[in-house]
Amino acid sequence: MTRHFLQDDDLSPAEQAEVLDLAIELKAKPYAARPFEGPKTVALIFDKTSTRTRVSFAVGVADLGGVPLIIDSQTSQLGKKESVADTARVLERQVAAIVWRTYAHAGLEEMAANTTVPVINSLSDDYHPCQILADLLTIKEHKGALAGKTFAYLGDASNNMANSYLIGCATAGMHVRIAGPAGYQPAAGVVARATAIAAETGGSVEVFTDPKLAIAGADAVATDTWVSMGQEAESAQRIADFAGYTIDADLMALAAADAIFLHCLPAYRGFEVSAEVIDGPQSVIWDEAENRLHAQKALMVWLAERA
């Protein structure tokens, strides 16, 4: 059966560890794996604007011997004149994999249900699992073994990043702390799923409204923009609601002395994070951005071997 990667728990704890170990190998030897030699083509579909996702997947496919076919959904028939299911059936006869950055997660599920090639979620409204693989790779590089480490995410705890951090970090056996104001808390079902996974991996899950409680003693700290794509009309209200959540030097000082700071980018200095933190010595955001390439290459190799 074809394997897909639509959300973080599509990989078991052991499988996630395999992908991360492979990412480390491919970072050291970028052209060691060539599953798309031929070259084969990989469809990269973008419903949303993108910098890191577009570059990292396009470069990654090329490194793996393939040709990246970038499809702008605004100039294609996808979801307009042609259904997702029909598009999936057309693509599977011509491409080796489908990578889709989209809105509704249900579209990815429909795509995967109607194709025999791997489908990868490069971002949806519900999850951002490829980013979490890159973040886990970055933490592993800087902190060693992931299991037992404490990870804190502060900000919009109801968004796709928070969902993926909960499930992905629990899968890695980490102690996951999520903090967001009232009204910006994670969905109960996501918390329940992460808690169940943590019970199997030795990790834990805690949800807070006080950012100071979440960050205390953390080994790794992350945040995300308070205003995601499509939420621009809510900017003023959101900025007011997130008062006290800016990760500045005082808040970061509550984490472990050697804690690292992560941000999936783009970042808005002075809002979710201060310039002194994101541009300071604890920040590993450029390693994190680069690691999108290595983690995604490992994922594509892993899926290709099981296609």
PDB file of C-alpha atoms in Angstrom:
ATOM      1  CA  MET A   1       0.000   0.000   0.000  1.00  0.00           C
ATOM      2  CA  THR A   2       1.267   3.472  -0.893  1.00  0.00           C
ATOM      3  CA  ARG A   3       2.414   5.494   2.086  1.00  0.00           C
ATOM      4  CA  HIS A   4       1.534   9.180   2.378  1.00  0.00           C
ATOM      5  CA  PHE A   5       2.605  11.927   4.792  1.00  0.00           C
ATOM      6  CA  LEU A   6      -0.416  14.095   5.483  1.00  0.00           C
ATOM      7  CA  GLN A   7       0.004  14.626   9.205  1.00  0.00           C
ATOM      8  CA  ASP A   8       2.725  14.013  11.754  1.00  0.00           C
ATOM      9  CA  ASP A   9       1.492  10.658  13.069  1.00  0.00           C
ATOM     10  CA  ASP A  10       1.520   9.131   9.595  1.00  0.00           C
ATOM     11  CA  LEU A  11       5.013   8.126  10.751  1.00  0.00           C
ATOM     12  CA  SER A  12       5.325   5.875  13.783  1.00  0.00           C
ATOM     13  CA  PRO A  13       7.948   6.830  16.405  1.00  0.00           C
ATOM     14  CA  ALA A  14      10.398   4.324  14.897  1.00  0.00           C
ATOM     15  CA  GLU A  15       9.691   5.542  11.355  1.00  0.00           C
ATOM     16  CA  GLN A  16      10.111   9.179  12.349  1.00  0.00           C
ATOM     17  CA  ALA A  17      13.489   8.307  13.853  1.00  0.00           C
ATOM     18  CA  GLU A  18      14.459   6.525  10.604  1.00  0.00           C
ATOM     19  CA  VAL A  19      13.617   9.602   8.546  1.00  0.00           C
ATOM     20  CA  LEU A  20      15.577  11.905  10.860  1.00  0.00           C
ATOM     21  CA  ASP A  21      18.614   9.621  10.818  1.00  0.00           C
ATOM     22  CA  LEU A  22      18.433   9.485   7.032  1.00  0.00           C
ATOM     23  CA  ALA A  23      18.221  13.289   6.944  1.00  0.00           C
ATOM     24  CA  ILE A  24      21.489  13.498   8.864  1.00  0.00           C
ATOM     25  CA  GLU A  25      23.098  11.118   6.358  1.00  0.00           C
ATOM     26  CA  LEU A  26      21.826  13.072   3.365  1.00  0.00           C
ATOM     27  CA  LYS A  27      22.954  16.362   4.876  1.00  0.00           C
ATOM     28  CA  ALA A  28      26.481  14.939   4.973  1.00  0.00           C
ATOM     29  CA  LYS A  29      26.195  13.298   1.520  1.00  0.00           C
ATOM     30  CA  PRO A  30      23.593  15.301  -0.443  1.00  0.00           C
ATOM     31  CA  TYR A  31      23.583  13.102  -3.571  1.00  0.00           C
ATOM     32  CA  ALA A  32      23.863   9.689  -1.943  1.00  0.00           C
ATOM     33  CA  ALA A  33      20.223   8.785  -2.688  1.00  0.00           C
ATOM     34  CA  ARG A  34      18.729   9.089  -6.185  1.00  0.00           C
ATOM     35  CA  PRO A  35      15.190   7.634  -6.081  1.00  0.00           C
ATOM     36  CA  PHE A  36      14.023   9.974  -8.844  1.00  0.00           C
ATOM     37  CA  GLU A  37      16.885   9.153 -11.225  1.00  0.00           C
ATOM     38  CA  GLY A  38      15.626   8.887 -14.760  1.00  0.00           C
ATOM     39  CA  PRO A  39      14.737  11.659 -14.239  1.00  0.00           C
ATOM     40  CA  LYS A  40      11.298  11.193 -12.733  1.00  0.00           C
ATOM     41  CA  THR A  41       9.026  14.167 -12.126  1.00  0.00           C
ATOM     42  CA  VAL A  42       7.558  15.276  -8.788  1.00  0.00           C
ATOM     43  CA  ALA A  43       4.524  17.581  -8.810  1.00  0.00           C
ATOM     44  CA  LEU A  44       4.806  20.520  -6.403  1.00  0.00           C
ATOM     45  CA  ILE A  45       1.400  22.193  -6.114  1.00  0.00           C
ATOM     46  CA  PHE A  46       1.034  25.603  -4.458  1.00  0.00           C
ATOM     47  CA  ASP A  47      -2.300  27.096  -3.440  1.00  0.00           C
ATOM     48  CA  LYS A  48      -0.478  29.481  -1.083  1.00  0.00           C
ATOM     49  CA  THR A  49       2.536  31.707  -1.592  1.00  0.00           C
ATOM     50  CA  SER A  50       5.824  30.171  -0.518  1.00  0.00           C
ATOM     51  CA  THR A  51       9.547  30.732  -0.216  1.00  0.00           C
ATOM     52  CA  ARG A  52      11.121  28.014   1.966  1.00  0.00           C
ATOM     53  CA  THR A  53       8.711  25.262   0.919  1.00  0.00           C
ATOM     54  CA  ARG A  54       9.061  25.996  -2.791  1.00  0.00           C
ATOM     55  CA  VAL A  55      12.857  26.271  -2.713  1.00  0.00           C
ATOM     56  CA  SER A  56      13.514  23.319  -0.406  1.00  0.00           C
ATOM     57  CA  PHE A  57      11.271  20.891  -2.285  1.00  0.00           C
ATOM     58  CA  ALA A  58      12.446  22.013  -5.734  1.00  0.00           C
ATOM     59  CA  VAL A  59      16.113  21.714  -4.745  1.00  0.00           C
ATOM     60  CA  GLY A  60      15.440  18.471  -2.906  1.00  0.00           C
ATOM     61  CA  VAL A  61      13.775  16.784  -5.877  1.00  0.00           C
ATOM     62  CA  ALA A  62      16.682  17.847  -8.110  1.00  0.00           C
ATOM     63  CA  ASP A  63      19.241  16.554  -5.582  1.00  0.00           C
ATOM     64  CA  LEU A  64      17.423  13.205  -5.639  1.00  0.00           C
ATOM     65  CA  GLY A  65      17.771  12.970  -9.414  1.00  0.00           C
ATOM     66  CA  GLY A  66      14.315  14.205 -10.373  1.00  0.00           C
ATOM     67  CA  VAL A  67      12.587  17.134 -12.030  1.00  0.00           C
ATOM     68  CA  PRO A  68      10.405  19.415  -9.894  1.00  0.00           C
ATOM     69  CA  LEU A  69       7.203  20.410 -11.703  1.00  0.00           C
ATOM     70  CA  ILE A  70       5.856  23.499  -9.940  1.00  0.00           C
ATOM     71  CA  ILE A  71       2.101  23.912 -10.426  1.00  0.00           C
ATOM     72  CA  ASP A  72       0.422  27.167  -9.458  1.00  0.00           C
ATOM     73  CA  SER A  73      -3.149  26.214  -8.623  1.00  0.00           C
ATOM     74  CA  GLN A  74      -4.325  29.651  -9.768  1.00  0.00           C
ATOM     75  CA  THR A  75      -3.418  28.727 -13.331  1.00  0.00           C
ATOM     76  CA  SER A  76      -4.483  25.058 -13.208  1.00  0.00           C
ATOM     77  CA  GLN A  77      -7.862  23.314 -13.204  1.00  0.00           C
ATOM     78  CA  LEU A  78      -7.372  21.810  -9.736  1.00  0.00           C
ATOM     79  CA  GLY A  79     -10.422  22.282  -7.541  1.00  0.00           C
ATOM     80  CA  LYS A  80     -12.183  24.452 -10.108  1.00  0.00           C
ATOM     81  CA  LYS A  81     -13.006  22.759 -13.407  1.00  0.00           C
ATOM     82  CA  GLU A  82     -11.582  19.440 -12.237  1.00  0.00           C
ATOM     83  CA  SER A  83     -12.054  17.623  -8.953  1.00  0.00           C
ATOM     84  CA  VAL A  84      -9.186  16.751  -6.638  1.00  0.00           C
ATOM     85  CA  ALA A  85      -9.886  13.061  -7.219  1.00  0.00           C
ATOM     86  CA  ASP A  86      -9.684  13.379 -11.006  1.00  0.00           C
ATOM     87  CA  THR A  87      -6.527  15.476 -10.763  1.00  0.00           C
ATOM     88  CA  ALA A  88      -4.970  12.777  -8.570  1.00  0.00           C
ATOM     89  CA  ARG A  89      -5.704  10.114 -11.183  1.00  0.00           C
ATOM     90  CA  VAL A  90      -4.195  12.250 -13.953  1.00  0.00           C
ATOM     91  CA  LEU A  91      -1.041  13.044 -12.004  1.00  0.00           C
ATOM     92  CA  GLU A  92      -0.301   9.511 -10.830  1.00  0.00           C
ATOM     93  CA  ARG A  93       0.311   8.393 -14.425  1.00  0.00           C
ATOM     94  CA  GLN A  94       2.985  11.023 -14.967  1.00  0.00           C
ATOM     95  CA  VAL A  95       4.677  11.854 -11.663  1.00  0.00           C
ATOM     96  CA  ALA A  96       6.481   9.917  -8.937  1.00  0.00           C
ATOM     97  CA  ALA A  97       5.040  11.907  -6.024  1.00  0.00           C
ATOM     98  CA  ILE A  98       2.703  14.806  -5.262  1.00  0.00           C
ATOM     99  CA  VAL A  99       3.560  17.599  -2.822  1.00  0.00           C
ATOM    100  CA  TRP A 100       0.737  20.025  -2.034  1.00  0.00           C
ATOM    101  CA  ARG A 101       0.675  23.296  -0.067  1.00  0.00           C
ATOM    102  CA  THR A 102      -2.999  24.025   0.407  1.00  0.00           C
ATOM    103  CA  TYR A 103      -5.829  25.210   2.630  1.00  0.00           C
ATOM    104  CA  ALA A 104      -8.342  22.520   3.653  1.00  0.00           C
ATOM    105  CA  HIS A 105      -6.732  19.330   4.934  1.00  0.00           C
ATOM    106  CA  ALA A 106      -9.619  17.356   3.439  1.00  0.00           C
ATOM    107  CA  GLY A 107      -8.245  18.083  -0.032  1.00  0.00           C
ATOM    108  CA  LEU A 108      -5.004  16.272   0.802  1.00  0.00           C
ATOM    109  CA  GLU A 109      -6.962  13.313   2.135  1.00  0.00           C
ATOM    110  CA  GLU A 110      -8.986  13.187  -1.084  1.00  0.00           C
ATOM    111  CA  MET A 111      -5.815  13.405  -3.160  1.00  0.00           C
ATOM    112  CA  ALA A 112      -4.179  10.554  -1.244  1.00  0.00           C
ATOM    113  CA  ALA A 113      -7.295   8.387  -1.446  1.00  0.00           C
ATOM    114  CA  ASN A 114      -7.323   8.597  -5.241  1.00  0.00           C
ATOM    115  CA  THR A 115      -3.705   8.071  -6.236  1.00  0.00           C
ATOM    116  CA  THR A 116      -1.080   5.344  -6.114  1.00  0.00           C
ATOM    117  CA  VAL A 117       1.891   7.709  -5.676  1.00  0.00           C
ATOM    118  CA  PRO A 118       2.948   9.253  -2.345  1.00  0.00           C
ATOM    119  CA  VAL A 119       1.224  12.498  -1.351  1.00  0.00           C
ATOM    120  CA  ILE A 120       3.065  14.886   0.966  1.00  0.00           C
ATOM    121  CA  ASN A 121       1.431  17.685   2.936  1.00  0.00           C
ATOM    122  CA  SER A 122       3.742  20.663   2.571  1.00  0.00           C
ATOM    123  CA  LEU A 123       1.247  22.748   4.593  1.00  0.00           C
ATOM    124  CA  SER A 124      -2.484  22.716   5.245  1.00  0.00           C
ATOM    125  CA  ASP A 125      -4.755  24.665   7.543  1.00  0.00           C
ATOM    126  CA  ASP A 126      -4.559  21.828  10.086  1.00  0.00           C
ATOM    127  CA  TYR A 127      -0.951  20.586   9.970  1.00  0.00           C
ATOM    128  CA  HIS A 128       2.577  21.504   8.857  1.00  0.00           C
ATOM    129  CA  PRO A 129       4.359  18.160   9.339  1.00  0.00           C
ATOM    130  CA  CYS A 130       7.367  18.782   7.075  1.00  0.00           C
ATOM    131  CA  GLN A 131       8.278  21.840   9.134  1.00  0.00           C
ATOM    132  CA  ILE A 132       8.212  19.785  12.317  1.00  0.00           C
ATOM    133  CA  LEU A 133      10.563  17.186  10.796  1.00  0.00           C
ATOM    134  CA  ALA A 134      12.979  20.027  10.045  1.00  0.00           C
ATOM    135  CA  ASP A 135      12.595  21.378  13.577  1.00  0.00           C
ATOM    136  CA  LEU A 136      13.175  17.974  15.135  1.00  0.00           C
ATOM    137  CA  LEU A 137      16.274  17.540  12.976  1.00  0.00           C
ATOM    138  CA  THR A 138      17.525  20.933  14.178  1.00  0.00           C
ATOM    139  CA  ILE A 139      16.904  20.118  17.839  1.00  0.00           C
ATOM    140  CA  LYS A 140      18.602  16.744  17.395  1.00  0.00           C
ATOM    141  CA  GLU A 141      21.666  18.426  15.885  1.00  0.00           C
ATOM    142  CA  HIS A 142      21.951  20.931  18.724  1.00  0.00           C
ATOM    143  CA  LYS A 143      20.700  18.870  21.665  1.00  0.00           C
ATOM    144  CA  GLY A 144      21.327  15.220  20.839  1.00  0.00           C
ATOM    145  CA  ALA A 145      18.643  12.607  21.494  1.00  0.00           C
ATOM    146  CA  LEU A 146      15.129  14.022  21.310  1.00  0.00           C
ATOM    147  CA  ALA A 147      13.442  11.745  23.847  1.00  0.00           C
ATOM    148  CA  GLY A 148      13.121  13.401  27.229  1.00  0.00           C
ATOM    149  CA  LYS A 149      13.835  16.919  25.978  1.00  0.00           C
ATOM    150  CA  THR A 150      11.340  19.676  26.800  1.00  0.00           C
ATOM    151  CA  PHE A 151       9.889  21.684  23.941  1.00  0.00           C
ATOM    152  CA  ALA A 152       7.812  24.845  24.439  1.00  0.00           C
ATOM    153  CA  TYR A 153       5.671  26.563  21.810  1.00  0.00           C
ATOM    154  CA  LEU A 154       4.206  29.956  22.660  1.00  0.00           C
ATOM    155  CA  GLY A 155       1.650  31.818  20.585  1.00  0.00           C
ATOM    156  CA  ASP A 156      -1.362  30.773  18.530  1.00  0.00           C
ATOM    157  CA  ALA A 157      -1.945  27.345  20.026  1.00  0.00           C
ATOM    158  CA  SER A 158      -4.907  26.713  17.713  1.00  0.00           C
ATOM    159  CA  ASN A 159      -2.981  26.848  14.441  1.00  0.00           C
ATOM    160  CA  ASN A 160      -1.376  24.224  12.212  1.00  0.00           C
ATOM    161  CA  MET A 161       2.072  24.655  13.763  1.00  0.00           C
ATOM    162  CA  ALA A 162       0.776  24.002  17.265  1.00  0.00           C
ATOM    163  CA  ASN A 163      -1.102  20.909  16.059  1.00  0.00           C
ATOM    164  CA  SER A 164       1.979  19.491  14.380  1.00  0.00           C
ATOM    165  CA  TYR A 165       4.257  20.350  17.300  1.00  0.00           C
ATOM    166  CA  LEU A 166       1.911  18.517  19.669  1.00  0.00           C
ATOM    167  CA  ILE A 167       1.781  15.337  17.615  1.00  0.00           C
ATOM    168  CA  GLY A 168       5.264  15.401  16.085  1.00  0.00           C
ATOM    169  CA  CYS A 169       7.150  16.155  19.293  1.00  0.00           C
ATOM    170  CA  ALA A 170       5.087  13.611  21.244  1.00  0.00           C
ATOM    171  CA  THR A 171       6.011  11.048  18.569  1.00  0.00           C
ATOM    172  CA  ALA A 172       9.666  11.863  19.269  1.00  0.00           C
ATOM    173  CA  GLY A 173       9.186  11.180  22.996  1.00  0.00           C
ATOM    174  CA  MET A 174       9.536  14.822  24.014  1.00  0.00           C
ATOM    175  CA  HIS A 175       7.784  16.749  26.771  1.00  0.00           C
ATOM    176  CA  VAL A 176       5.611  19.146  24.796  1.00  0.00           C
ATOM    177  CA  ARG A 177       4.289  22.353  26.310  1.00  0.00           C
ATOM    178  CA  ILE A 178       1.932  24.563  24.337  1.00  0.00           C
ATOM    179  CA  ALA A 179       0.809  28.005  25.531  1.00  0.00           C
ATOM    180  CA  GLY A 180      -1.785  30.276  23.975  1.00  0.00           C
ATOM    181  CA  PRO A 181      -4.314  32.828  25.217  1.00  0.00           C
ATOM    182  CA  ALA A 182      -7.915  31.862  25.876  1.00  0.00           C
ATOM    183  CA  GLY A 183      -9.611  31.536  22.516  1.00  0.00           C
ATOM    184  CA  TYR A 184      -6.407  30.342  20.875  1.00  0.00           C
ATOM    185  CA  GLN A 185      -6.107  26.897  22.441  1.00  0.00           C
ATOM    186  CA  PRO A 186      -5.511  23.637  20.532  1.00  0.00           C
ATOM    187  CA  ALA A 187      -8.433  21.424  19.562  1.00  0.00           C
ATOM    188  CA  ALA A 188      -9.288  18.806  22.162  1.00  0.00           C
ATOM    189  CA  GLY A 189      -8.936  16.006  19.616  1.00  0.00           C
ATOM    190  CA  VAL A 190      -5.399  17.011  18.720  1.00  0.00           C
ATOM    191  CA  VAL A 191      -4.394  17.207  22.385  1.00  0.00           C
ATOM    192  CA  ALA A 192      -5.956  13.801  23.020  1.00  0.00           C
ATOM    193  CA  ARG A 193      -4.085  12.254  20.096  1.00  0.00           C
ATOM    194  CA  ALA A 194      -0.770  13.770  21.193  1.00  0.00           C
ATOM    195  CA  THR A 195      -1.358  12.634  24.774  1.00  0.00           C
ATOM    196  CA  ALA A 196      -2.022   9.072  23.626  1.00  0.00           C
ATOM    197  CA  ILE A 197       1.169   9.049  21.554  1.00  0.00           C
ATOM    198  CA  ALA A 198       3.193  10.516  24.444  1.00  0.00           C
ATOM    199  CA  ALA A 199       1.945   7.734  26.713  1.00  0.00           C
ATOM    200  CA  GLU A 200       3.587   5.246  24.330  1.00  0.00           C
ATOM    201  CA  THR A 201       6.845   7.158  23.758  1.00  0.00           C
ATOM    202  CA  GLY A 202       7.564   8.358  27.298  1.00  0.00           C
ATOM    203  CA  GLY A 203       6.833  11.976  26.477  1.00  0.00           C
ATOM    204  CA  SER A 204       4.159  14.247  27.886  1.00  0.00           C
ATOM    205  CA  VAL A 205       1.749  16.971  26.798  1.00  0.00           C
ATOM    206  CA  GLU A 206       0.754  20.102  28.705  1.00  0.00           C
ATOM    207  CA  VAL A 207      -1.351  23.055  27.561  1.00  0.00           C
ATOM    208  CA  PHE A 208      -1.129  26.455  29.264  1.00  0.00           C
ATOM    209  CA  THR A 209      -2.498  29.973  29.024  1.00  0.00           C
ATOM    210  CA  ASP A 210       0.521  31.376  30.883  1.00  0.00           C
ATOM    211  CA  PRO A 211       3.598  31.516  28.630  1.00  0.00           C
ATOM    212  CA  LYS A 212       5.935  31.700  31.636  1.00  0.00           C
ATOM    213  CA  LEU A 213       4.782  28.303  32.875  1.00  0.00           C
ATOM    214  CA  ALA A 214       5.254  26.730  29.455  1.00  0.00           C
ATOM    215  CA  ILE A 215       8.754  28.075  28.820  1.00  0.00           C
ATOM    216  CA  ALA A 216      10.215  27.383  32.272  1.00  0.00           C
ATOM    217  CA  GLY A 217      13.315  25.193  31.881  1.00  0.00           C
ATOM    218  CA  ALA A 218      12.569  24.313  28.246  1.00  0.00           C
ATOM    219  CA  ASP A 219      15.386  22.960  26.063  1.00  0.00           C
ATOM    220  CA  ALA A 220      13.889  24.343  22.855  1.00  0.00           C
ATOM    221  CA  VAL A 221      11.484  27.236  22.381  1.00  0.00           C
ATOM    222  CA  ALA A 222       9.434  28.088  19.300  1.00  0.00           C
ATOM    223  CA  THR A 223       6.802  30.509  18.143  1.00  0.00           C
ATOM    224  CA  ASP A 224       4.992  31.433  14.933  1.00  0.00           C
ATOM    225  CA  THR A 225       3.356  34.498  13.472  1.00  0.00           C
ATOM    226  CA  TRP A 226       0.239  35.655  15.287  1.00  0.00           C
ATOM    227  CA  VAL A 227      -1.446  36.549  11.994  1.00  0.00           C
ATOM    228  CA  SER A 228      -1.361  33.746   9.429  1.00  0.00           C
ATOM    229  CA  MET A 229      -2.330  33.979   5.759  1.00  0.00           C
ATOM    230  CA  GLY A 230      -6.018  34.777   5.479  1.00  0.00           C
ATOM    231  CA  GLN A 231      -6.220  36.354   8.950  1.00  0.00           C
ATOM    232  CA  GLU A 232      -5.023  39.835   8.011  1.00  0.00           C
ATOM    233  CA  ALA A 233      -8.399  41.410   8.844  1.00  0.00           C
ATOM    234  CA  GLU A 234      -7.971  40.191  12.423  1.00  0.00           C
ATOM    235  CA  SER A 235      -4.509  41.704  12.884  1.00  0.00           C
ATOM    236  CA  ALA A 236      -5.348  44.408  15.427  1.00  0.00           C
ATOM    237  CA  GLN A 237      -7.430  42.073  17.587  1.00  0.00           C
ATOM    238  CA  ARG A 238      -4.855  39.312  17.477  1.00  0.00           C
ATOM    239  CA  ILE A 239      -1.990  41.608  18.406  1.00  0.00           C
ATOM    240  CA  ALA A 240      -3.990  42.769  21.423  1.00  0.00           C
ATOM    241  CA  ASP A 241      -4.936  39.212  22.395  1.00  0.00           C
ATOM    242  CA  PHE A 242      -1.307  38.044  22.332  1.00  0.00           C
ATOM    243  CA  ALA A 243       0.001  40.730  24.671  1.00  0.00           C
ATOM    244  CA  GLY A 244       2.603  39.112  26.946  1.00  0.00           C
ATOM    245  CA  TYR A 245       3.447  36.379  24.434  1.00  0.00           C
ATOM    246  CA  THR A 246       6.346  38.125  22.708  1.00  0.00           C
ATOM    247  CA  ILE A 247       9.427  35.984  23.248  1.00  0.00           C
ATOM    248  CA  ASP A 248      11.913  38.582  24.408  1.00  0.00           C
ATOM    249  CA  ALA A 249      15.094  38.291  26.463  1.00  0.00           C
ATOM    250  CA  ASP A 250      13.187  38.276  29.763  1.00  0.00           C
ATOM    251  CA  LEU A 251      10.853  35.464  28.692  1.00  0.00           C
ATOM    252  CA  MET A 252      13.651  33.487  27.036  1.00  0.00           C
ATOM    253  CA  ALA A 253      15.669  33.737  30.268  1.00  0.00           C
ATOM    254  CA  LEU A 254      13.088  31.460  31.918  1.00  0.00           C
ATOM    255  CA  ALA A 255      14.048  28.604  29.584  1.00  0.00           C
ATOM    256  CA  ALA A 256      17.130  26.465  30.161  1.00  0.00           C
ATOM    257  CA  ALA A 257      20.351  28.467  30.004  1.00  0.00           C
ATOM    258  CA  ASP A 258      21.397  26.638  26.843  1.00  0.00           C
ATOM    259  CA  ALA A 259      17.939  26.632  25.246  1.00  0.00           C
ATOM    260  CA  ILE A 260      17.641  27.159  21.512  1.00  0.00           C
ATOM    261  CA  PHE A 261      15.066  29.309  19.722  1.00  0.00           C
ATOM    262  CA  LEU A 262      13.189  28.226  16.589  1.00  0.00           C
ATOM    263  CA  HIS A 263      10.804  29.984  14.204  1.00  0.00           C
ATOM    264  CA  CYS A 264       9.429  28.531  10.960  1.00  0.00           C
ATOM    265  CA  LEU A 265       9.558  31.996   9.291  1.00  0.00           C
ATOM    266  CA  PRO A 266       8.606  34.480   8.064  1.00  0.00           C
ATOM    267  CA  ALA A 267       9.059  36.282  11.392  1.00  0.00           C
ATOM    268  CA  TYR A 268       7.731  39.648  12.514  1.00  0.00           C
ATOM    269  CA  ARG A 269      10.270  41.138  14.881  1.00  0.00           C
ATOM    270  CA  GLY A 270       8.689  43.080  17.712  1.00  0.00           C
ATOM    271  CA  PHE A 271       5.525  41.009  17.663  1.00  0.00           C
ATOM    272  CA  GLU A 272       5.851  37.243  18.332  1.00  0.00           C
ATOM    273  CA  VAL A 273       9.600  37.555  18.955  1.00  0.00           C
ATOM    274  CA  SER A 274      12.016  40.356  19.717  1.00  0.00           C
ATOM    275  CA  ALA A 275      14.941  41.106  17.416  1.00  0.00           C
ATOM    276  CA  GLU A 276      17.411  40.428  20.225  1.00  0.00           C
ATOM    277  CA  VAL A 277      16.161  36.847  20.538  1.00  0.00           C
ATOM    278  CA  ILE A 278      15.692  35.854  16.899  1.00  0.00           C
ATOM    279  CA  ASP A 279      18.969  37.490  15.892  1.00  0.00           C
ATOM    280  CA  GLY A 280      20.785  36.444  19.076  1.00  0.00           C
ATOM    281  CA  PRO A 281      23.104  33.557  19.957  1.00  0.00           C
ATOM    282  CA  GLN A 282      20.340  31.147  21.015  1.00  0.00           C
ATOM    283  CA  SER A 283      18.546  31.410  17.673  1.00  0.00           C
ATOM    284  CA  VAL A 284      18.985  28.498  15.252  1.00  0.00           C
ATOM    285  CA  ILE A 285      16.500  29.697  12.651  1.00  0.00           C
ATOM    286  CA  TRP A 286      18.912  29.522   9.703  1.00  0.00           C
ATOM    287  CA  ASP A 287      19.865  25.922  10.535  1.00  0.00           C
ATOM    288  CA  GLU A 288      16.150  25.233  10.837  1.00  0.00           C
ATOM    289  CA  ALA A 289      15.376  26.797   7.454  1.00  0.00           C
ATOM    290  CA  GLU A 290      18.153  24.807   5.768  1.00  0.00           C
ATOM    291  CA  ASN A 291      16.969  21.625   7.426  1.00  0.00           C
ATOM    292  CA  ARG A 292      13.681  21.794   5.539  1.00  0.00           C
ATOM    293  CA  LEU A 293      15.758  20.629   2.551  1.00  0.00           C
ATOM    294  CA  HIS A 294      17.430  17.704   4.312  1.00  0.00           C
ATOM    295  CA  ALA A 295      14.367  16.495   6.235  1.00  0.00           C
ATOM    296  CA  GLN A 296      12.148  16.615   3.160  1.00  0.00           C
ATOM    297  CA  LYS A 297      14.700  14.807   1.024  1.00  0.00           C
ATOM    298  CA  ALA A 298      14.848  12.045   3.626  1.00  0.00           C
ATOM    299  CA  LEU A 299      11.058  11.871   3.710  1.00  0.00           C
ATOM    300  CA  MET A 300      10.824  11.616  -0.082  1.00  0.00           C
ATOM    301  CA  VAL A 301      13.458   8.874  -0.169  1.00  0.00           C
ATOM    302  CA  TRP A 302      11.695   6.983   2.618  1.00  0.00           C
ATOM    303  CA  LEU A 303       8.307   7.196   0.873  1.00  0.00           C
ATOM    304  CA  ALA A 304       9.769   6.321  -2.529  1.00  0.00           C
ATOM    305  CA  GLU A 305      11.218   3.118  -1.111  1.00  0.00           C
ATOM    306  CA  ARG A 306       7.709   2.116  -0.020  1.00  0.00           C
ATOM    307  CA  ALA A 307       5.774   3.265  -3.102  1.00  0.00           C
TER     308      ALA A 307
END
